[in-house]
Short mmCIF file of C-alpha atoms and ligand atoms in Angstrom, two decimals:
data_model
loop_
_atom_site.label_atom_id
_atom_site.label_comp_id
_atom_site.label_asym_id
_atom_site.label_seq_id
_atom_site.Cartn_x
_atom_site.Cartn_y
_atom_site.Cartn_z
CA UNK A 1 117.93 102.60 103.64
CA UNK A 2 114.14 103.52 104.67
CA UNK A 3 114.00 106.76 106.11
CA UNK A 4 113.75 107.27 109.82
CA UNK A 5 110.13 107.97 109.55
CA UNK A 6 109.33 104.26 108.18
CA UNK A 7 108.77 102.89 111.59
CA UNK A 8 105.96 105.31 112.25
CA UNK A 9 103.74 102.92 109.54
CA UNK A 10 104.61 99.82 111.60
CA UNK A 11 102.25 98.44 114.07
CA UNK A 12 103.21 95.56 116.31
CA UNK A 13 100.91 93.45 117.33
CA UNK A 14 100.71 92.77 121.31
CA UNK A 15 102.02 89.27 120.94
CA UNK A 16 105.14 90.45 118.67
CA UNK A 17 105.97 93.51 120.78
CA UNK A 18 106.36 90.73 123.88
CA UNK A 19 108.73 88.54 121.58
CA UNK A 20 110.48 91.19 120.67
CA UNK A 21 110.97 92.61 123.73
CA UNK A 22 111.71 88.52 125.61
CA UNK A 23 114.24 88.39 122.60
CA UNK A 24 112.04 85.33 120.86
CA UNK A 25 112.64 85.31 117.35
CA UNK A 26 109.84 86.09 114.87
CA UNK A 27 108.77 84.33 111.73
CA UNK A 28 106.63 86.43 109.14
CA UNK A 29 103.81 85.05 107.24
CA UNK A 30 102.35 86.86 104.33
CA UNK A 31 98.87 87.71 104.23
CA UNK A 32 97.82 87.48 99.97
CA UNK A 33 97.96 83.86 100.98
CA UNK A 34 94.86 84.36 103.39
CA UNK A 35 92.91 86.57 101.35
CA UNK A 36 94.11 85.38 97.47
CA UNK A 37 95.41 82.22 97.90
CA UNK A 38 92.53 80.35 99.07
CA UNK A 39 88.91 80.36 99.94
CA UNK A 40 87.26 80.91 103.28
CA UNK A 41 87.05 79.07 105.89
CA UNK A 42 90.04 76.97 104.87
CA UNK A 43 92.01 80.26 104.54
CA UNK A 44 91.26 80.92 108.35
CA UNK A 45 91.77 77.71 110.16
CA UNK A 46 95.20 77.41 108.04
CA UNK A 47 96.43 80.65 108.90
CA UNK A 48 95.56 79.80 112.64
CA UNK A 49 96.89 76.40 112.61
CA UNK A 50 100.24 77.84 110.86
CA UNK A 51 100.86 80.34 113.89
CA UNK A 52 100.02 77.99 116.35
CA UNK A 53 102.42 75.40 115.18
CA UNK A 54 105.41 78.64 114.72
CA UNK A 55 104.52 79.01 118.64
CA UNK A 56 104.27 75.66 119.51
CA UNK A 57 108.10 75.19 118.50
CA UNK A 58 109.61 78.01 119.97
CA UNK A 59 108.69 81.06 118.08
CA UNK A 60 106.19 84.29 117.27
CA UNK A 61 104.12 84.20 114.28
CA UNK A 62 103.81 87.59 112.51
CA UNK A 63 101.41 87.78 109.91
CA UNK A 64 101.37 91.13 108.22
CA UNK A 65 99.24 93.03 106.31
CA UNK A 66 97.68 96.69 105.65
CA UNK A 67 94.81 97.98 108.01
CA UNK A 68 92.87 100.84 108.87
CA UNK A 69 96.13 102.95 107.63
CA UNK A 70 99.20 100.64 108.95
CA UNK A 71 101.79 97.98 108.55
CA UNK A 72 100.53 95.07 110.78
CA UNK A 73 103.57 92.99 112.16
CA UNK A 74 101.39 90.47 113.52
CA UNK A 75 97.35 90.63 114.09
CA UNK A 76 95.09 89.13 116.81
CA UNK A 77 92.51 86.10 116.32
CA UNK A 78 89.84 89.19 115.14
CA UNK A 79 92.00 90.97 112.69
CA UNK A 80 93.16 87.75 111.37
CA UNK A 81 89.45 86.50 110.96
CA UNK A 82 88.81 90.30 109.11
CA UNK A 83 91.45 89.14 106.67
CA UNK A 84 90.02 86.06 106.17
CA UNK A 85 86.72 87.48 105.38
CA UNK A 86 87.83 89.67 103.01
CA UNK A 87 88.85 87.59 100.88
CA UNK A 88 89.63 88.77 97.36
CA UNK A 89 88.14 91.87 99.00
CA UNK A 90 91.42 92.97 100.47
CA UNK A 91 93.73 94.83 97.65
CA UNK A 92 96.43 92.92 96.56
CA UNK A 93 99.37 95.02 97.82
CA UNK A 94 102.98 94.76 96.21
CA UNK A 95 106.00 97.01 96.61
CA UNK A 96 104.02 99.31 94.23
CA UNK A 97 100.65 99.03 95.65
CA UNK A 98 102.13 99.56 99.46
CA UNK A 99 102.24 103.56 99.68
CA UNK A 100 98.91 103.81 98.03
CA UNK A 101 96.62 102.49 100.86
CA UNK A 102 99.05 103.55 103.48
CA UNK A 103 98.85 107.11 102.03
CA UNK A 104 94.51 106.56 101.83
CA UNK A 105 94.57 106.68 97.65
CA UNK A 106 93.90 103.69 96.73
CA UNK A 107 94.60 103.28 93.58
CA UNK A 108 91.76 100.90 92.25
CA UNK A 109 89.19 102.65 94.00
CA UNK A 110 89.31 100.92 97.75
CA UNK A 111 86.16 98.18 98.03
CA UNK A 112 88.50 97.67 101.68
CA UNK A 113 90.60 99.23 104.05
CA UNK A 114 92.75 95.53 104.18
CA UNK A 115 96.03 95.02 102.02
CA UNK A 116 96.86 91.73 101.91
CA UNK A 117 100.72 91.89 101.34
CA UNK A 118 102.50 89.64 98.62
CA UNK A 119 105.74 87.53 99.46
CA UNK A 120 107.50 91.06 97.41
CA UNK A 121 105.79 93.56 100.15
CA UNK A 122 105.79 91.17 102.82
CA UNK A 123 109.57 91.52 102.37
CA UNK A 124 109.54 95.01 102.82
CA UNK A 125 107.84 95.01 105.58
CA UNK A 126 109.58 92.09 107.49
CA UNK A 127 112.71 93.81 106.69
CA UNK A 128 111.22 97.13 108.29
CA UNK A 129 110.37 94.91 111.26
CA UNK A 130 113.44 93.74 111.56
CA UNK A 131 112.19 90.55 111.14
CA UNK A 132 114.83 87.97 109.07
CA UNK A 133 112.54 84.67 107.92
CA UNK A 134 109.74 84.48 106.45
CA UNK A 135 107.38 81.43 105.24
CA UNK A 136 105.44 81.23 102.55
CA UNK A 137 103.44 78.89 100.08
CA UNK A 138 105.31 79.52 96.80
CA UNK A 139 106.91 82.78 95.55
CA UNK A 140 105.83 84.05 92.64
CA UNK A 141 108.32 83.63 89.16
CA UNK A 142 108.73 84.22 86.10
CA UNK A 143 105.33 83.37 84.11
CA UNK A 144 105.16 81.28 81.37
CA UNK A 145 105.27 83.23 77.83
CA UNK A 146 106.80 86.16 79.85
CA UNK A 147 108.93 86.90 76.83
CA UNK A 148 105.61 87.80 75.36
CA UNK A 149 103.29 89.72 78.41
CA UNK A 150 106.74 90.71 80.39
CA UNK A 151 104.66 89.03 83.67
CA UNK A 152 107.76 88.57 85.72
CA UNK A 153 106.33 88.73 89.71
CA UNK A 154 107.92 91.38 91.30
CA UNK A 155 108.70 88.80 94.11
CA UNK A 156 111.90 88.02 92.47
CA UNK A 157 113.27 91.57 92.16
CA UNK A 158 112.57 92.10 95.71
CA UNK A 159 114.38 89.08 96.36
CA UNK A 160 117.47 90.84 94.91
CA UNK A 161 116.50 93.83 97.20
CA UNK A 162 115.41 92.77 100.66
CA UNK A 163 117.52 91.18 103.37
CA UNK A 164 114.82 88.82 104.37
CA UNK A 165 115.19 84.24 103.82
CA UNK A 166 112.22 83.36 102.42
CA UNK A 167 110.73 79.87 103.26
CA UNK A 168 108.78 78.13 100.29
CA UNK A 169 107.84 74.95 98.42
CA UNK A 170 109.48 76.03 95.29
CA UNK A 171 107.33 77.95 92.78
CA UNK A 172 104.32 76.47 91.01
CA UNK A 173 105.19 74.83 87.78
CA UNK A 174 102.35 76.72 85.96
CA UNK A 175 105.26 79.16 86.09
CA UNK A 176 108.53 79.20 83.93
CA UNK A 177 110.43 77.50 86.72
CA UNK A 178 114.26 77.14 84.49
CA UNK A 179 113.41 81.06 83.98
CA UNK A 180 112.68 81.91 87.50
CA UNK A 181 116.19 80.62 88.11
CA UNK A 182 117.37 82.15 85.82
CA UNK A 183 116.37 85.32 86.88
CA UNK A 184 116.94 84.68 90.39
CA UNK A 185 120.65 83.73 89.45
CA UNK A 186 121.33 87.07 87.34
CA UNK A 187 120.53 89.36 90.62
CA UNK A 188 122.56 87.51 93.04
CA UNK A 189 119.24 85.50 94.99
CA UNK A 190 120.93 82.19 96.35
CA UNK A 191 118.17 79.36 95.82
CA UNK A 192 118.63 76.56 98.65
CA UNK A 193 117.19 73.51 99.03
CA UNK A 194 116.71 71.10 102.47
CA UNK A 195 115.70 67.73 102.12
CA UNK A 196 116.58 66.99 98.38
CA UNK A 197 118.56 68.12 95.86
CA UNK A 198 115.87 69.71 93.22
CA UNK A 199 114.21 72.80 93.79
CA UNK A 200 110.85 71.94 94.46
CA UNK A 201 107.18 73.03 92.45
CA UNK A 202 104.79 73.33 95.12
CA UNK A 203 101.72 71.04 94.60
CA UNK A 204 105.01 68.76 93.02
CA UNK A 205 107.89 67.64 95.38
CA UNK A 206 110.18 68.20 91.85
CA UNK A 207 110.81 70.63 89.64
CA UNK A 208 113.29 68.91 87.53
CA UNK A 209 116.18 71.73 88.07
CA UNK A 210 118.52 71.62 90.54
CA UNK A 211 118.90 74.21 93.07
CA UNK A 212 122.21 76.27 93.79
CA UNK A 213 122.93 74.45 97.16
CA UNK A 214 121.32 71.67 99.43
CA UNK A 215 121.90 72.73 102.94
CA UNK A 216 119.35 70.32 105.18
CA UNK A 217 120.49 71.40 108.75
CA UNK A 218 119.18 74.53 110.21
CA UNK A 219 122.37 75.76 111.63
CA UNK A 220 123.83 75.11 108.57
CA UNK A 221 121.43 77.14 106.29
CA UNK A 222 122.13 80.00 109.22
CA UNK A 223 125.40 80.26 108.82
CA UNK A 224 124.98 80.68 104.85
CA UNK A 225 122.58 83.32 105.19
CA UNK A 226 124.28 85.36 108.47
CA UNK A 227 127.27 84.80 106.41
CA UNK A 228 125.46 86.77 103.05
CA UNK A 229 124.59 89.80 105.12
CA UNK A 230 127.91 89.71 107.15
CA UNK A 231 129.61 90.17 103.58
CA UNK A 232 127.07 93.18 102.90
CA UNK A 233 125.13 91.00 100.27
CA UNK A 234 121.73 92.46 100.79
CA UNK A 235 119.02 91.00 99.38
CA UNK A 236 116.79 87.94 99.98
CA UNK A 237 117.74 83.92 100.33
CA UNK A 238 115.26 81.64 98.81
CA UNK A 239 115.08 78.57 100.72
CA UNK A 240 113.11 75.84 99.13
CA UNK A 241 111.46 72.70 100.82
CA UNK A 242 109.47 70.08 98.63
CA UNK A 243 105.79 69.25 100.48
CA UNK A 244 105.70 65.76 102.31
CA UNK A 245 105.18 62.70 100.18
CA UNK A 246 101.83 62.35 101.71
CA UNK A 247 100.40 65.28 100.49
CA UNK A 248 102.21 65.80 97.15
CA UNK A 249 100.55 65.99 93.75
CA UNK A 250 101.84 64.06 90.69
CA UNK A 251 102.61 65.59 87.28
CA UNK A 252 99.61 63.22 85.75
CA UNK A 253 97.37 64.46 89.00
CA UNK A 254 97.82 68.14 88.35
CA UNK A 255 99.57 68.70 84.50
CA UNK A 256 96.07 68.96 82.18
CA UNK A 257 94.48 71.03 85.30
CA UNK A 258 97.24 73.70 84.85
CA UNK A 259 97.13 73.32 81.51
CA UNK A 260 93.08 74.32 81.14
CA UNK A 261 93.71 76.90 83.72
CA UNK A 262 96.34 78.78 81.73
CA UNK A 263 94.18 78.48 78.36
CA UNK A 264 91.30 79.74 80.63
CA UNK A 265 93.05 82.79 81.76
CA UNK A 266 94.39 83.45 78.30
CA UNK A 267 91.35 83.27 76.84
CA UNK A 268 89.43 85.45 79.40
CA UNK A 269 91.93 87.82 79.31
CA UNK A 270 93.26 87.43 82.78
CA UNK A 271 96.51 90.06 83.33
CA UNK A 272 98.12 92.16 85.94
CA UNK A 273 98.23 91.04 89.65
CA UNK A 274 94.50 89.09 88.63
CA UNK A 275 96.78 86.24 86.99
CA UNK A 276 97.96 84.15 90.46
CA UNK A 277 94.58 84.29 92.08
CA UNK A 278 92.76 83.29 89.05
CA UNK A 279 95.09 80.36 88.74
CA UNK A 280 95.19 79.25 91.82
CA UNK A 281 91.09 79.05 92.37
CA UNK A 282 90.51 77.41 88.89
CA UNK A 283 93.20 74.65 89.98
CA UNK A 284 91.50 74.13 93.21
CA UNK A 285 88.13 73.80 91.80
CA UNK A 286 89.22 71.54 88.96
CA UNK A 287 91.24 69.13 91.49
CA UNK A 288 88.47 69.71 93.59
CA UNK A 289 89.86 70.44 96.97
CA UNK A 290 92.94 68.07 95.80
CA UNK A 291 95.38 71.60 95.42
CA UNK A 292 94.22 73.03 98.66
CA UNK A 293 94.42 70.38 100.54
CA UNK A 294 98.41 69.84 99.19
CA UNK A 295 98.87 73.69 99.78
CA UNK A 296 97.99 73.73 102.69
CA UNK A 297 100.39 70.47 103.75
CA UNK A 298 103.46 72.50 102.14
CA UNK A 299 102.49 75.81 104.00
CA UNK A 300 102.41 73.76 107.18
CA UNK A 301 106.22 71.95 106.16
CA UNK A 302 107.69 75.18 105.70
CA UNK A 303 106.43 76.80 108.82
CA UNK A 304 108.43 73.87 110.56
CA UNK A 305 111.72 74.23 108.60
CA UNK A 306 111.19 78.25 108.80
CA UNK A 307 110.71 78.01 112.47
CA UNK A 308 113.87 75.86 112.93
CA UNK A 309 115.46 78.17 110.25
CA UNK A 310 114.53 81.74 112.56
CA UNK A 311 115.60 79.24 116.37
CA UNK A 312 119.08 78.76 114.73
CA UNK A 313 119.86 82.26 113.24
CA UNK A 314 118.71 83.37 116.91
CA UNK A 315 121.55 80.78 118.21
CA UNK A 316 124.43 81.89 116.23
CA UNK A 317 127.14 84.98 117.91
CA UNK A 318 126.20 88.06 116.05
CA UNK A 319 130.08 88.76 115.39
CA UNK A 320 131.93 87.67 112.94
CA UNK A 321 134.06 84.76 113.19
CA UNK A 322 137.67 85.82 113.91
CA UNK A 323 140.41 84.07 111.56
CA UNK A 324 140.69 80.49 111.83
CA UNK A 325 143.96 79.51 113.82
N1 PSU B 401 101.84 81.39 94.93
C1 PSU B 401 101.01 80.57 95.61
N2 PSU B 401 100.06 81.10 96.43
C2 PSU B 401 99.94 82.45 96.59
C3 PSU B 401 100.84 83.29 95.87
C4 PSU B 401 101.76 82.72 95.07
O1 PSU B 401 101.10 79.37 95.47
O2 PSU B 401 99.05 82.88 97.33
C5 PSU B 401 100.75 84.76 96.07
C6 PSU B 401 101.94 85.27 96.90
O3 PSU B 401 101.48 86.31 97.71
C7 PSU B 401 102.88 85.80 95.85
C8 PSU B 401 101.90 86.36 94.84
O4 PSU B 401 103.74 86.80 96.32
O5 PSU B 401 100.86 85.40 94.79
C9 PSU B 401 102.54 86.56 93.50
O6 PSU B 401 101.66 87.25 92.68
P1 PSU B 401 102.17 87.77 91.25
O7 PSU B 401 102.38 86.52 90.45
O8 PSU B 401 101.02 88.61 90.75
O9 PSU B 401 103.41 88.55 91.50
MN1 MN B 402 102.37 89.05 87.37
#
């Protein structure tokens, strides 16, 4: 349990305070995405388009991040565009990263007052918020040769930690996806699936693993999760949607490009919290534009099916069902 003093960090934006106060349910977005994940000015018109499409069916966007000193729930067109900016700029803030730029010691010697929050602190802080779904691209896993370098994201361990459904397209296969699984299924993280049975690998619609349970309808997937927290299963739901045909890779489109990019980063000696970003920007500029253009397709899918996700948990009775008669 955070302590009392927790909500003193938090800073709703103008937009989320309203919701919150009209009773419209909120859908977090992460900011690494933004600032990590891809290059400006593509980074900025997605993130826009992405909250004006949460809005447009029913709901309030709430991107957060760190700035000047607090937990954003939700930031305005100019803080947004600030994020954007920044760019790899903005520190790449995880559960361990959090306190330090909150607390003004940055750790790796703050270039930037922004923290652009990772699906594992985004978590945190949604959960602070009070905020239950949350869409992403992909979460991070368990990393290919990880018995090796140990590079398991710390996404998945908050996903055993914080109440909060997380919205994705699977996880990238340049990770281990059968060990992200795995992992996921040793601390208790149910892995859903709408739309197909397979879990699904981002730029691909397939990973080739099946996930725990295919739940397709919205109310039904709210009912599973309502019912996890009822039973005082805390900890995250993964909720995985493959990216439409139209915009999906193929393994021949996208295999050898993963491939160089992990020899690339080897070689370079890539490590630490450097090893998504670096990944993800080589495989955009070897597709060229190909990736991005497919991530940002898949962020756009599982804003819809995150939206629907956060109108149906809004829709169910908070109380437990009595006994069936
Ligand atoms: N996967 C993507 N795009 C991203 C990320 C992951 O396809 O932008 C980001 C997310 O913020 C995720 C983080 O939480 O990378 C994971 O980083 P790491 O592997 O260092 O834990
Ligand atoms: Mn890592």
């Amino acid at each position: 349990m955070p302590h009392p003093a927790a909500q003193a960090w938090l800073l709703p934006s103008a937009r989320v305070a309203a919701a919150q106060t009209a009773g419209r349910p909120l859908v977090a977005l992460e900011s690494t995405i933004v600032a990590h994940g891809m290059p400006y000015p593509q980074n900025l018109e997605t993130a826009r388009e992405v909250e004006a499409l949460i809005r447009s069916l029913g709901a309030e966007p709430a991107t957060i991040a760190v700035m000047d000193g607090r937990i954003r729930i939700g930031l305005d067109d100019t803080d947004l565009e600030r994020l954007a900016r920044a760019g790899p700029q903005a520190h790449k803030l995880s559960r361990r990263d959090l306190p330090a730029l909150l607390a003004g010691s940055s750790a790796s010697g703050a270039s930037s007052s922004i923290g652009a929050t990772t699906v594992a602190a985004t978590m945190i802080c949604a959960q602070l918020a009070g905020i239950e779904v949350f869409v992403t691209g992909g979460i991070g896993g368990v990393h290919r040769g990880a018995p090796e370098s140990f590079d398991i994201s710390a996404d998945l361990q908050e996903l055993a930690r914080s109440s909060v459904a997380v919205v994705c397209a699977g996880a990238k296969s340049i990770l281990d996806i059968g060990l992200t699984l795995e992992y996921l299924e040793t601390h208790g993280v149910p892995v859903l699936s709408c739309e197909q049975d397979n879990f699904a690998a981002f730029y691909l619609r397939d990973s080739g693993y099946k996930a725990d349970l295919r739940l397709d309808d919205a109310d039904a997937q709210a009912r599973f999760i309502r019912c996890k927290w009822q039973l005082g299963l805390a900890g995250g739901v993964v909720l995985s949607t493959p990216v439409p045909q139209a915009a999906a890779m193929t393994p021949a489109q996208i295999d050898d490009l993963m491939q160089q990019a992990l020899a690339e980063a080897k070689s370079q000696g890539i490590h630490g919290k450097a090893v998504t970003p670096f990944l993800l920007s080589r495989i955009q500029q070897l597709s060229g534009g190909q990736s991005l253009a497919t991530n940002i397709a898949l962020v756009k899918h599982n804003a819809q099916v995150g939206t629907r996700l956060a109108l149906a948990l809004a829709r169910l009775p908070s109380a437990a069902p009595s006994a069936a008669a």
